[in-house]
């Protein structure tokens, strides 16, 4: 089973709202990722968690706040977003080669389509 | 850092023909090259991958070739079908000090298969 699930599928929010995106995997993967994808562009890395610790933050604005409560779950908390933050938000997960500390193949979820009004 | 270039940006073929998408990468430390297919409204799905110790890999109608010397890798789809229509992304995973956690994507190729 190579399934990553994401909720909600669609989200519309105002610029003053607070909302959260959720991601779950049960493949035993210890690396989890958040990507942002604009139309007709490749996915753009935002955050990486390895062993439930934030290991990469690609200089993402603080209005995006990631959280990894356990090895299966990944959240992205949203607050005071801007219309230009409207995009498809993708979660991914991968195994970590313990002896190398390196990541294996990333498997993506279906994404959350976010619209900021 | 790593940079991946992908060509063409759009490819239109007749059903049954072959399609080839080409990518080049810049970081010689990259040793893992996945290909993803993304259909409209869905997340990218891995379709095939290749590691740097292998020159070619095939899975039914899909094959990938890697030329490490030239830093080129290509996706070949034979006997294309309308359901192959999608956006295809190549990617490179540099090992370096980011340990492969940063996957660098090409810009994508929009493939249209005409019935």
Short mmCIF file of C-alpha atoms in Angstrom, two decimals:
data_model
loop_
_atom_site.label_atom_id
_atom_site.label_comp_id
_atom_site.label_asym_id
_atom_site.label_seq_id
_atom_site.Cartn_x
_atom_site.Cartn_y
_atom_site.Cartn_z
CA UNK A 1 0.00 0.00 0.00
CA UNK A 2 1.55 3.29 -1.12
CA UNK A 3 -1.28 5.57 -0.08
CA UNK A 4 -0.96 9.03 1.38
CA UNK A 5 -4.28 10.63 2.31
CA UNK A 6 -5.01 14.34 2.64
CA UNK A 7 -7.98 16.24 4.01
CA UNK A 8 -9.80 18.30 3.04
CA UNK A 9 -9.82 17.94 -0.75
CA UNK A 10 -10.86 21.56 -1.19
CA UNK A 11 -10.64 24.54 1.17
CA UNK A 12 -11.81 28.11 0.74
CA UNK A 13 -10.75 30.59 3.40
CA UNK A 14 -10.65 34.28 4.04
CA UNK A 15 -7.46 36.16 4.82
CA UNK A 16 -8.31 36.36 8.53
CA UNK A 17 -9.22 32.70 8.96
CA UNK A 18 -7.23 29.95 10.66
CA UNK A 19 -7.42 26.50 9.11
CA UNK A 20 -5.39 23.30 9.02
CA UNK A 21 -4.50 20.78 6.35
CA UNK A 22 -4.01 17.17 7.36
CA UNK A 23 -1.94 14.35 5.91
CA UNK A 24 -1.72 10.71 6.95
CA UNK A 25 0.29 7.67 5.87
CA UNK A 26 0.57 4.17 7.29
CA UNK A 27 3.54 2.92 5.29
CA UNK A 28 6.00 3.30 8.15
CA UNK A 29 7.69 6.20 6.38
CA UNK A 30 9.70 8.42 8.72
CA UNK A 31 10.10 11.36 6.32
CA UNK A 32 7.12 13.56 5.47
CA UNK A 33 6.97 16.58 3.21
CA UNK A 34 4.79 19.57 2.37
CA UNK A 35 4.86 20.98 -1.17
CA UNK A 36 3.04 23.87 -2.81
CA UNK A 37 2.08 23.60 -6.48
CA UNK A 38 0.82 26.45 -8.61
CA UNK A 39 -0.96 25.78 -11.89
CA UNK A 40 1.28 24.47 -14.67
CA UNK A 41 4.32 24.42 -12.38
CA UNK A 42 6.23 21.62 -10.64
CA UNK A 43 5.80 21.01 -6.91
CA UNK A 44 7.82 23.39 -4.75
CA UNK A 45 9.22 22.06 -1.47
CA UNK A 46 8.11 23.85 1.70
CA UNK A 47 9.01 21.64 4.68
CA UNK A 48 10.58 18.28 5.45
CA UNK A 49 10.17 16.29 8.66
CA UNK A 50 12.47 13.37 9.39
CA UNK A 51 11.81 11.24 12.47
CA UNK A 52 9.11 13.74 13.47
CA UNK A 53 11.57 16.63 13.60
CA UNK A 54 11.61 19.57 11.21
CA UNK A 55 14.75 19.14 9.13
CA UNK A 56 14.19 21.46 6.17
CA UNK A 57 12.28 24.75 5.99
CA UNK A 58 12.60 26.36 2.59
CA UNK A 59 12.25 29.90 3.97
CA UNK A 60 8.47 29.61 4.07
CA UNK A 61 6.55 32.60 5.56
CA UNK A 62 5.47 32.13 9.17
CA UNK A 63 1.79 32.22 8.20
CA UNK A 64 2.40 28.54 7.31
CA UNK A 65 3.13 26.46 10.42
CA UNK A 66 3.87 22.73 10.08
CA UNK A 67 3.39 20.15 12.79
CA UNK A 68 4.22 16.45 12.96
CA UNK A 69 2.39 15.01 16.00
CA UNK A 70 3.48 11.43 15.32
CA UNK A 71 5.13 9.28 12.66
CA UNK A 72 1.90 8.88 10.66
CA UNK A 73 0.47 12.39 10.74
CA UNK A 74 1.50 15.73 9.31
CA UNK A 75 -0.41 18.98 9.65
CA UNK A 76 -0.06 22.38 8.04
CA UNK A 77 -1.62 25.21 10.02
CA UNK A 78 -2.66 28.25 8.03
CA UNK A 79 -3.22 31.75 9.37
CA UNK A 80 -3.56 35.16 7.74
CA UNK A 81 -2.94 33.85 4.27
CA UNK A 82 -2.79 35.98 1.14
CA UNK A 83 -4.64 35.41 -2.16
CA UNK A 84 -1.30 34.47 -3.78
CA UNK A 85 -1.12 31.50 -1.40
CA UNK A 86 -3.95 29.88 -3.36
CA UNK A 87 -2.51 26.64 -4.76
CA UNK A 88 -2.57 22.85 -4.55
CA UNK A 89 -0.86 21.74 -1.33
CA UNK A 90 0.70 18.31 -1.58
CA UNK A 91 1.89 16.02 1.15
CA UNK A 92 4.43 13.28 0.48
CA UNK A 93 6.23 10.63 2.50
CA UNK A 94 9.28 8.42 2.06
CA UNK A 95 11.38 5.82 3.76
CA UNK A 96 14.71 6.86 5.24
CA UNK A 97 17.73 4.65 4.65
CA UNK A 98 18.82 4.45 8.24
CA UNK A 99 22.42 3.53 7.49
CA UNK A 100 22.81 6.48 5.11
CA UNK A 101 20.40 8.94 6.68
CA UNK A 102 19.12 9.50 3.14
CA UNK A 103 15.58 9.58 1.78
CA UNK A 104 14.05 7.08 -0.64
CA UNK A 105 11.23 7.50 -3.17
CA UNK A 106 8.60 10.09 -2.28
CA UNK A 107 4.94 9.11 -2.54
CA UNK A 108 2.43 11.91 -2.91
CA UNK A 109 -1.09 12.38 -1.67
CA UNK A 110 -3.90 13.78 -3.86
CA UNK A 111 -3.48 17.30 -2.49
CA UNK A 112 -5.69 19.97 -0.98
CA UNK A 113 -6.88 22.66 -3.38
CA UNK A 114 -6.71 25.90 -1.34
CA UNK A 115 -8.40 29.13 -2.37
CA UNK A 116 -7.75 32.28 -0.34
CA UNK A 117 -10.29 35.06 -0.83
CA UNK B 1 22.53 23.42 -6.25
CA UNK B 2 20.89 20.89 -8.55
CA UNK B 3 19.02 22.08 -11.62
CA UNK B 4 16.87 19.86 -13.84
CA UNK B 5 15.87 20.88 -17.35
CA UNK B 6 13.04 19.05 -19.11
CA UNK B 7 12.02 19.04 -22.80
CA UNK B 8 9.67 19.36 -24.52
CA UNK B 9 7.17 21.38 -22.50
CA UNK B 10 4.31 20.06 -24.65
CA UNK B 11 4.13 16.87 -26.69
CA UNK B 12 1.28 15.74 -28.88
CA UNK B 13 1.28 12.23 -30.37
CA UNK B 14 -1.16 9.96 -32.16
CA UNK B 15 -2.49 6.97 -30.25
CA UNK B 16 -0.14 4.04 -30.75
CA UNK B 17 2.92 6.19 -31.39
CA UNK B 18 5.87 6.50 -29.01
CA UNK B 19 6.60 9.49 -26.80
CA UNK B 20 10.01 10.55 -25.51
CA UNK B 21 10.69 13.12 -22.81
CA UNK B 22 14.25 14.22 -22.06
CA UNK B 23 15.85 15.70 -18.96
CA UNK B 24 19.31 16.91 -18.02
CA UNK B 25 20.65 17.48 -14.53
CA UNK B 26 23.58 19.49 -13.25
CA UNK B 27 24.71 17.90 -9.97
CA UNK B 28 26.93 14.87 -10.55
CA UNK B 29 26.17 13.78 -6.96
CA UNK B 30 22.55 13.01 -7.92
CA UNK B 31 22.01 9.27 -7.93
CA UNK B 32 18.24 8.77 -7.99
CA UNK B 33 15.90 9.81 -10.81
CA UNK B 34 12.13 9.29 -10.42
CA UNK B 35 9.46 10.08 -13.01
CA UNK B 36 6.01 11.22 -11.93
CA UNK B 37 2.72 11.39 -13.83
CA UNK B 38 0.18 13.98 -12.73
CA UNK B 39 -3.39 13.87 -13.98
CA UNK B 40 -5.68 16.84 -13.69
CA UNK B 41 -6.77 17.44 -10.11
CA UNK B 42 -4.55 14.70 -8.67
CA UNK B 43 -1.19 14.43 -6.95
CA UNK B 44 1.94 13.23 -8.79
CA UNK B 45 2.16 9.46 -9.05
CA UNK B 46 5.46 7.63 -9.39
CA UNK B 47 5.53 5.69 -12.66
CA UNK B 48 9.15 4.56 -12.86
CA UNK B 49 12.51 5.40 -11.35
CA UNK B 50 16.16 4.65 -11.95
CA UNK B 51 19.26 4.72 -9.79
CA UNK B 52 22.67 5.77 -10.97
CA UNK B 53 24.13 2.27 -10.96
CA UNK B 54 21.69 1.24 -13.72
CA UNK B 55 21.61 2.43 -17.34
CA UNK B 56 18.10 1.38 -18.31
CA UNK B 57 14.91 0.14 -16.69
CA UNK B 58 11.68 -1.02 -18.28
CA UNK B 59 8.17 -1.62 -16.98
CA UNK B 60 5.74 -2.78 -19.67
CA UNK B 61 5.24 0.20 -22.03
CA UNK B 62 7.43 2.55 -20.04
CA UNK B 63 11.22 2.69 -20.03
CA UNK B 64 13.80 5.05 -18.60
CA UNK B 65 17.41 5.45 -19.72
CA UNK B 66 20.23 7.18 -17.87
CA UNK B 67 23.51 8.49 -19.26
CA UNK B 68 25.57 9.52 -16.23
CA UNK B 69 28.45 10.86 -18.29
CA UNK B 70 26.23 13.26 -20.20
CA UNK B 71 23.91 13.80 -17.21
CA UNK B 72 20.89 12.95 -19.34
CA UNK B 73 17.91 10.75 -18.58
CA UNK B 74 14.86 10.06 -20.69
CA UNK B 75 11.38 8.58 -20.42
CA UNK B 76 10.09 6.44 -23.28
CA UNK B 77 6.42 5.49 -23.59
CA UNK B 78 5.54 3.06 -26.36
CA UNK B 79 2.11 2.28 -27.84
CA UNK B 80 0.63 5.40 -26.27
CA UNK B 81 -3.02 5.39 -25.21
CA UNK B 82 -5.40 8.29 -24.50
CA UNK B 83 -5.12 7.56 -20.76
CA UNK B 84 -1.39 8.39 -20.97
CA UNK B 85 -2.41 12.03 -21.45
CA UNK B 86 -1.13 13.91 -18.38
CA UNK B 87 1.74 16.08 -17.15
CA UNK B 88 5.00 14.18 -16.64
CA UNK B 89 7.74 15.42 -14.30
CA UNK B 90 11.29 14.16 -14.21
CA UNK B 91 13.23 14.66 -11.01
CA UNK B 92 16.70 14.27 -9.57
CA UNK B 93 17.63 13.55 -6.00
CA UNK B 94 21.06 14.86 -5.06
CA UNK B 95 22.56 12.94 -2.17
CA UNK B 96 24.88 15.68 -0.89
CA UNK B 97 24.25 17.18 2.50
CA UNK B 98 20.47 17.21 2.03
CA UNK B 99 20.56 13.40 1.90
CA UNK B 100 18.12 13.11 -0.96
CA UNK B 101 15.34 14.81 0.98
CA UNK B 102 15.27 17.61 -1.59
CA UNK B 103 13.91 16.26 -4.86
CA UNK B 104 14.46 18.70 -7.71
CA UNK B 105 11.73 18.60 -10.35
CA UNK B 106 11.86 19.47 -14.02
CA UNK B 107 9.33 21.99 -15.31
CA UNK B 108 7.03 19.25 -16.64
CA UNK B 109 5.86 17.96 -20.02
CA UNK B 110 2.21 18.07 -20.98
CA UNK B 111 1.53 14.96 -23.08
CA UNK B 112 -1.54 14.79 -25.30
CA UNK B 113 -2.40 11.45 -26.91
CA UNK B 114 -4.90 11.87 -29.73
CA UNK B 115 -7.29 9.00 -30.37
#
